[in-house]
mmCIF file with all atom_site columns, C-alpha atoms in Angstrom:
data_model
loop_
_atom_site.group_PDB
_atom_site.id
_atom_site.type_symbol
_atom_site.label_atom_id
_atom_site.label_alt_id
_atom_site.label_comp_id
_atom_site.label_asym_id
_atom_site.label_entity_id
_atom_site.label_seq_id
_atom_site.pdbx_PDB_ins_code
_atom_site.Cartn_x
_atom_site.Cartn_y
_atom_site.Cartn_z
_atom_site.occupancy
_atom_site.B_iso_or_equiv
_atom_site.pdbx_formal_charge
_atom_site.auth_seq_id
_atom_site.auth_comp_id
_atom_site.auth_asym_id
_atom_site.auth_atom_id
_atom_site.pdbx_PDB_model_num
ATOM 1   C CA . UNK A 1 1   ? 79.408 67.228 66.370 1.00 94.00 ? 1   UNK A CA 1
ATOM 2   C CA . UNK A 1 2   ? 76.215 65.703 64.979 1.00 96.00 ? 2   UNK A CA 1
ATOM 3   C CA . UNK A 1 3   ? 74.468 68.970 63.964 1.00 96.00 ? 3   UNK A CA 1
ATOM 4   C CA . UNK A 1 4   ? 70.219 68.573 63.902 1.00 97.00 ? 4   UNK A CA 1
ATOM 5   C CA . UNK A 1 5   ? 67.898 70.923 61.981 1.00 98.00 ? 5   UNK A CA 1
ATOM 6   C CA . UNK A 1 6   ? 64.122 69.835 62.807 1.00 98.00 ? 6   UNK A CA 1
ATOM 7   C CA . UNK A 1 7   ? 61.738 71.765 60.830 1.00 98.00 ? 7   UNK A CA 1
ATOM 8   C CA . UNK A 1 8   ? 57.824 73.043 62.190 1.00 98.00 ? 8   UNK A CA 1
ATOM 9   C CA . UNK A 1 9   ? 55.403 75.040 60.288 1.00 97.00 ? 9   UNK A CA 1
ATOM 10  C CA . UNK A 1 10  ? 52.709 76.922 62.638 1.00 95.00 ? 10  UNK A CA 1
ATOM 11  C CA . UNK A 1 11  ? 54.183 75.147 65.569 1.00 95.00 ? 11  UNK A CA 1
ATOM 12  C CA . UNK A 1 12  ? 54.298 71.620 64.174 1.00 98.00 ? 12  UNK A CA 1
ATOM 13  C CA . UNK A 1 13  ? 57.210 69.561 63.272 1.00 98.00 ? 13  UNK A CA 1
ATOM 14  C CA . UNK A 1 14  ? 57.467 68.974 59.961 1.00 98.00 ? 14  UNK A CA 1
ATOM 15  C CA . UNK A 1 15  ? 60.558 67.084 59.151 1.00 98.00 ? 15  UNK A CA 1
ATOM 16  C CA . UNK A 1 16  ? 63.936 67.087 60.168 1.00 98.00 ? 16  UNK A CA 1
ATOM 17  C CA . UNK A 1 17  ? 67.770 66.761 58.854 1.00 98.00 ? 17  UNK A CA 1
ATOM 18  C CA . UNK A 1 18  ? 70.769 65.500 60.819 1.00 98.00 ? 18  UNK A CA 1
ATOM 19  C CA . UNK A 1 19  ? 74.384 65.698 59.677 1.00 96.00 ? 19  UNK A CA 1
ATOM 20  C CA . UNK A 1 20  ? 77.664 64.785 61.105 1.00 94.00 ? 20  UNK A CA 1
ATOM 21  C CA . UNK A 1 21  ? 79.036 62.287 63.864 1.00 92.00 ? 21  UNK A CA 1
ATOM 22  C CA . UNK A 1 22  ? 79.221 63.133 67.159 1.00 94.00 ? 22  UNK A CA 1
ATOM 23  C CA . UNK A 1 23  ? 82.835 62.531 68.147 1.00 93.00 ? 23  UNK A CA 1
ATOM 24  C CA . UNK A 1 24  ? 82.141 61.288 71.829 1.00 95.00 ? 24  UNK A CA 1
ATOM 25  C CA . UNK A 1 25  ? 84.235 57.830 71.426 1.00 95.00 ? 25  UNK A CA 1
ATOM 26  C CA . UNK A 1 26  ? 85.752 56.273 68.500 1.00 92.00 ? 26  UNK A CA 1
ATOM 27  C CA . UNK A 1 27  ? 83.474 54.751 65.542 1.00 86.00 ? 27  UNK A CA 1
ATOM 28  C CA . UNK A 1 28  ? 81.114 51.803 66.448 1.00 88.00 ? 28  UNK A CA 1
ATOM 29  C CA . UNK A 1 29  ? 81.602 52.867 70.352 1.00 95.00 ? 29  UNK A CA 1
ATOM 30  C CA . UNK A 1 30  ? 79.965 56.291 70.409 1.00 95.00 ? 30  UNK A CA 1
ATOM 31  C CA . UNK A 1 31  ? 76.564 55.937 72.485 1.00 96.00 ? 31  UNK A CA 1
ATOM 32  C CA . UNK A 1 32  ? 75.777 59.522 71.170 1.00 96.00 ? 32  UNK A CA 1
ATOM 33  C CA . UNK A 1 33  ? 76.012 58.778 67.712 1.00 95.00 ? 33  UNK A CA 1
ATOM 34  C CA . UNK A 1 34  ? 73.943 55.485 68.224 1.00 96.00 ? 34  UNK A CA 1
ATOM 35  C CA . UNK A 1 35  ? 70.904 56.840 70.283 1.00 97.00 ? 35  UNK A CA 1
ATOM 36  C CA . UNK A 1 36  ? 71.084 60.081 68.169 1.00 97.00 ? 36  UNK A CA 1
ATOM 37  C CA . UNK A 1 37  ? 70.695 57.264 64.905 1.00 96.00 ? 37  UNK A CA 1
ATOM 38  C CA . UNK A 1 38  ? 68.429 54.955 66.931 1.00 98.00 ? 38  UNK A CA 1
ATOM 39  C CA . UNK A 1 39  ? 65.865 57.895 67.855 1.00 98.00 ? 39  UNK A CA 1
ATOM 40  C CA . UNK A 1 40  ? 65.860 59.409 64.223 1.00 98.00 ? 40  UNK A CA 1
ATOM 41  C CA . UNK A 1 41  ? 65.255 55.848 62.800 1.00 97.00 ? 41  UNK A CA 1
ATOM 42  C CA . UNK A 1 42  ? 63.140 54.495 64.854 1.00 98.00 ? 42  UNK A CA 1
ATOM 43  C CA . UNK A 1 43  ? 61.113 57.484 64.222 1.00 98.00 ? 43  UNK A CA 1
ATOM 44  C CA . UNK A 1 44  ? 61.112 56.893 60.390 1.00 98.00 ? 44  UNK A CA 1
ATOM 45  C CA . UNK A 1 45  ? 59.922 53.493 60.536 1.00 98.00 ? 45  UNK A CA 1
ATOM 46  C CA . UNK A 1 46  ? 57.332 54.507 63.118 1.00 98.00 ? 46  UNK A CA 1
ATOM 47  C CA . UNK A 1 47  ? 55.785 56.911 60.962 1.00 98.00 ? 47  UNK A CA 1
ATOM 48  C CA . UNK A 1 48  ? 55.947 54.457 58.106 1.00 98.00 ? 48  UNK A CA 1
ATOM 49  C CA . UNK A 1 49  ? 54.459 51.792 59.839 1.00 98.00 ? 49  UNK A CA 1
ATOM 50  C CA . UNK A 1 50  ? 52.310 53.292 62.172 1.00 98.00 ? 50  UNK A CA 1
ATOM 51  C CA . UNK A 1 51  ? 50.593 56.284 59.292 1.00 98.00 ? 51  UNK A CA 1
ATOM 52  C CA . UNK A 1 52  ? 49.378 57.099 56.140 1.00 97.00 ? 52  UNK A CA 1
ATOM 53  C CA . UNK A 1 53  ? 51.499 59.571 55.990 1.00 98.00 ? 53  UNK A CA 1
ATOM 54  C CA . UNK A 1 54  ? 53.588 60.389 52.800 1.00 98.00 ? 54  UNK A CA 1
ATOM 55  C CA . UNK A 1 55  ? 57.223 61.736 53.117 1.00 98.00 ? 55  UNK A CA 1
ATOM 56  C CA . UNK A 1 56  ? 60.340 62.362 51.858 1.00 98.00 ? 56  UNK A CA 1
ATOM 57  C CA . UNK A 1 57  ? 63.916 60.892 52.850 1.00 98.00 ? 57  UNK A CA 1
ATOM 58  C CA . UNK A 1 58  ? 67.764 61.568 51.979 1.00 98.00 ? 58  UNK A CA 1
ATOM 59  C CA . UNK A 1 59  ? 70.113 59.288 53.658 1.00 97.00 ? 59  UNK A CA 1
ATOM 60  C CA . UNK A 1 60  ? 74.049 58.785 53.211 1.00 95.00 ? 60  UNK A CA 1
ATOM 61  C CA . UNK A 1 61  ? 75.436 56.312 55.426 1.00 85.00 ? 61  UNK A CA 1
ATOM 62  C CA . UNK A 1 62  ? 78.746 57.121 55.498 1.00 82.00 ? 62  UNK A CA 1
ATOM 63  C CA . UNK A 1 63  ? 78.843 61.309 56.122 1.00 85.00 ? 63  UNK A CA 1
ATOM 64  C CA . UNK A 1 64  ? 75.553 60.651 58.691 1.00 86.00 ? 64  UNK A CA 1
ATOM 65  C CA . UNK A 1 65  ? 73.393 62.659 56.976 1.00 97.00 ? 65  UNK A CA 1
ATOM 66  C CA . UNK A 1 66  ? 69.872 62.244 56.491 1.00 98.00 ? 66  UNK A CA 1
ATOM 67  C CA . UNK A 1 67  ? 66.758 64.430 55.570 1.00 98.00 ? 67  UNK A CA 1
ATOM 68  C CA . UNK A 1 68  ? 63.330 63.262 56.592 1.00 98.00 ? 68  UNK A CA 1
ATOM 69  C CA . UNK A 1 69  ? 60.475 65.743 55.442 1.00 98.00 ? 69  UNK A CA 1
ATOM 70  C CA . UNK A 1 70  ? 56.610 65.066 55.546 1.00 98.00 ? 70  UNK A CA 1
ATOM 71  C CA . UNK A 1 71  ? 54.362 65.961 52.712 1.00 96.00 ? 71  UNK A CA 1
ATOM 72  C CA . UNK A 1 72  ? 50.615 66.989 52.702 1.00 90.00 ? 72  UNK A CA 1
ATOM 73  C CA . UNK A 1 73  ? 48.679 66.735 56.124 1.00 92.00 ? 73  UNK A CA 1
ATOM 74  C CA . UNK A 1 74  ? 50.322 65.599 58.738 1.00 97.00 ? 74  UNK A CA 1
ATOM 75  C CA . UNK A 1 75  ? 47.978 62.731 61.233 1.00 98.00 ? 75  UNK A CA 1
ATOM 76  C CA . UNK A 1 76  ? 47.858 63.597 65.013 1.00 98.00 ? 76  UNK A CA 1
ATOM 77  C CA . UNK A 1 77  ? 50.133 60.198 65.073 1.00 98.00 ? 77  UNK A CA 1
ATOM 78  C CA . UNK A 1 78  ? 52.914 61.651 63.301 1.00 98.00 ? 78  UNK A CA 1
ATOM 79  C CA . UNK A 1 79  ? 52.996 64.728 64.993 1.00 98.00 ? 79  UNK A CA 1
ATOM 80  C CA . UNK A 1 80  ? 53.186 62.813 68.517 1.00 98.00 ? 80  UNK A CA 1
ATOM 81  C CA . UNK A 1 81  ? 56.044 60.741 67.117 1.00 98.00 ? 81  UNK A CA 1
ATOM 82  C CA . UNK A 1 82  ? 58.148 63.680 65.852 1.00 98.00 ? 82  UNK A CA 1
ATOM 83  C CA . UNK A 1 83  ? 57.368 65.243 69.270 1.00 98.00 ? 83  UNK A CA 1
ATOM 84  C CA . UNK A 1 84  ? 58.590 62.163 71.279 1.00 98.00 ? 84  UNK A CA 1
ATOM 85  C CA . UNK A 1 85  ? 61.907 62.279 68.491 1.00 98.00 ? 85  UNK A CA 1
ATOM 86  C CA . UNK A 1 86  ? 62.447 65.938 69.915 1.00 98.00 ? 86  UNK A CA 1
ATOM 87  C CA . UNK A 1 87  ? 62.195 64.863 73.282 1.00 98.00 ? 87  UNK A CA 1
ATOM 88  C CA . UNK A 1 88  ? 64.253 62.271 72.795 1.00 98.00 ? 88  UNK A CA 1
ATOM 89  C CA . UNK A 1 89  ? 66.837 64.593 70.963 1.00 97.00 ? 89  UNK A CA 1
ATOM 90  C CA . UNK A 1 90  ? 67.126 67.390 74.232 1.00 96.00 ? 90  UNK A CA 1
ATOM 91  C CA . UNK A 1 91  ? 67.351 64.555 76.742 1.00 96.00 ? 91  UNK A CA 1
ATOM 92  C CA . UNK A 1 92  ? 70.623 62.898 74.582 1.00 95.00 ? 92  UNK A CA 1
ATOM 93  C CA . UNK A 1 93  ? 71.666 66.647 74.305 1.00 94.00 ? 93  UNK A CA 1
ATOM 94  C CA . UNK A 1 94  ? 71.238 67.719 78.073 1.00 93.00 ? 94  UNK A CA 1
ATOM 95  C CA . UNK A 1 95  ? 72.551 64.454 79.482 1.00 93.00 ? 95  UNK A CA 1
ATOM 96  C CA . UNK A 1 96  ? 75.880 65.113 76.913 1.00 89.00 ? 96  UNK A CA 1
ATOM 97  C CA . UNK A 1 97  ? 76.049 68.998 78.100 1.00 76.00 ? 97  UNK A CA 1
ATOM 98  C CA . UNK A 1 98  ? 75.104 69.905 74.387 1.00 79.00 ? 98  UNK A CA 1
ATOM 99  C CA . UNK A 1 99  ? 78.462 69.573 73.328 1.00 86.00 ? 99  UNK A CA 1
ATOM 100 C CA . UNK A 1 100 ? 78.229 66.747 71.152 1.00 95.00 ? 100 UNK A CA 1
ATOM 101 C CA . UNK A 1 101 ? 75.048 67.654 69.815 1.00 95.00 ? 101 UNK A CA 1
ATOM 102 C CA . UNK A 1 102 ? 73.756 71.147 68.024 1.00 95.00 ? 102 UNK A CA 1
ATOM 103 C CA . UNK A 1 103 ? 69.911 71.160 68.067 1.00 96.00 ? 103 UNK A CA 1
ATOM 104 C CA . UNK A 1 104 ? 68.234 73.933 66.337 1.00 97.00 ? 104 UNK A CA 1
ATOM 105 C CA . UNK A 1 105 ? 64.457 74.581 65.570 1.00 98.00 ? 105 UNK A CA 1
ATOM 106 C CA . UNK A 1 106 ? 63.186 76.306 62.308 1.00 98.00 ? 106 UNK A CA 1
ATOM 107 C CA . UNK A 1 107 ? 59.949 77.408 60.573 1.00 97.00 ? 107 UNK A CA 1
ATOM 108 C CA . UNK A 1 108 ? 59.605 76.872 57.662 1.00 93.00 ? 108 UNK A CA 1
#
């Protein structure tokens, strides 16, 4: 189960950690796993391309972990980004009957 932690503070998303593997089909053919990865990635380079924003990230490869965490303000750009990431995140979880994924919320 790919379990996903995204973190607000006041109502805004601040950052996010995902751990785990999601166990639908066997390595390299799990289409959870890889739009899970391609949402939370895609997000990171968005927000490092597209912002000024300064942040924080733990990855390891291998275990599918990775921490992303921004830092000072936060741009009206990032914020929509981490918003469409969340969207994306309960549409892969409803359309998978949340069984392969665990999404929680917390404030921090």
């Amino acid at each position: 189960m790919i379990n996903i932690k995204v973190f607000s503070k006041d109502s805004v998303y601040t950052g996010f950690e995902v751990s785990g593997h999601a166990g639908y089909a066997e390595y390299g053919h799990d289409i959870v796993c890889a739009a899970v990865s391609m949402l939370v990635l895609n997000t990171i380079n968005s927000i490092e391309t597209f912002t000024g924003d300064h942040f924080s990230v733990e990855a390891e490869e291998e275990s599918g972990y990775i921490k992303f965490q921004l830092e000072d303000t936060i741009s009206n750009d990032s914020k929509l980004l981490l918003n469409s990431l969340v969207l994306g995140l309960q549409g892969v979880a409803e359309e998978y009957n949340k069984e392969y994924i665990n999404l929680e919320f917390k404030e921090v």
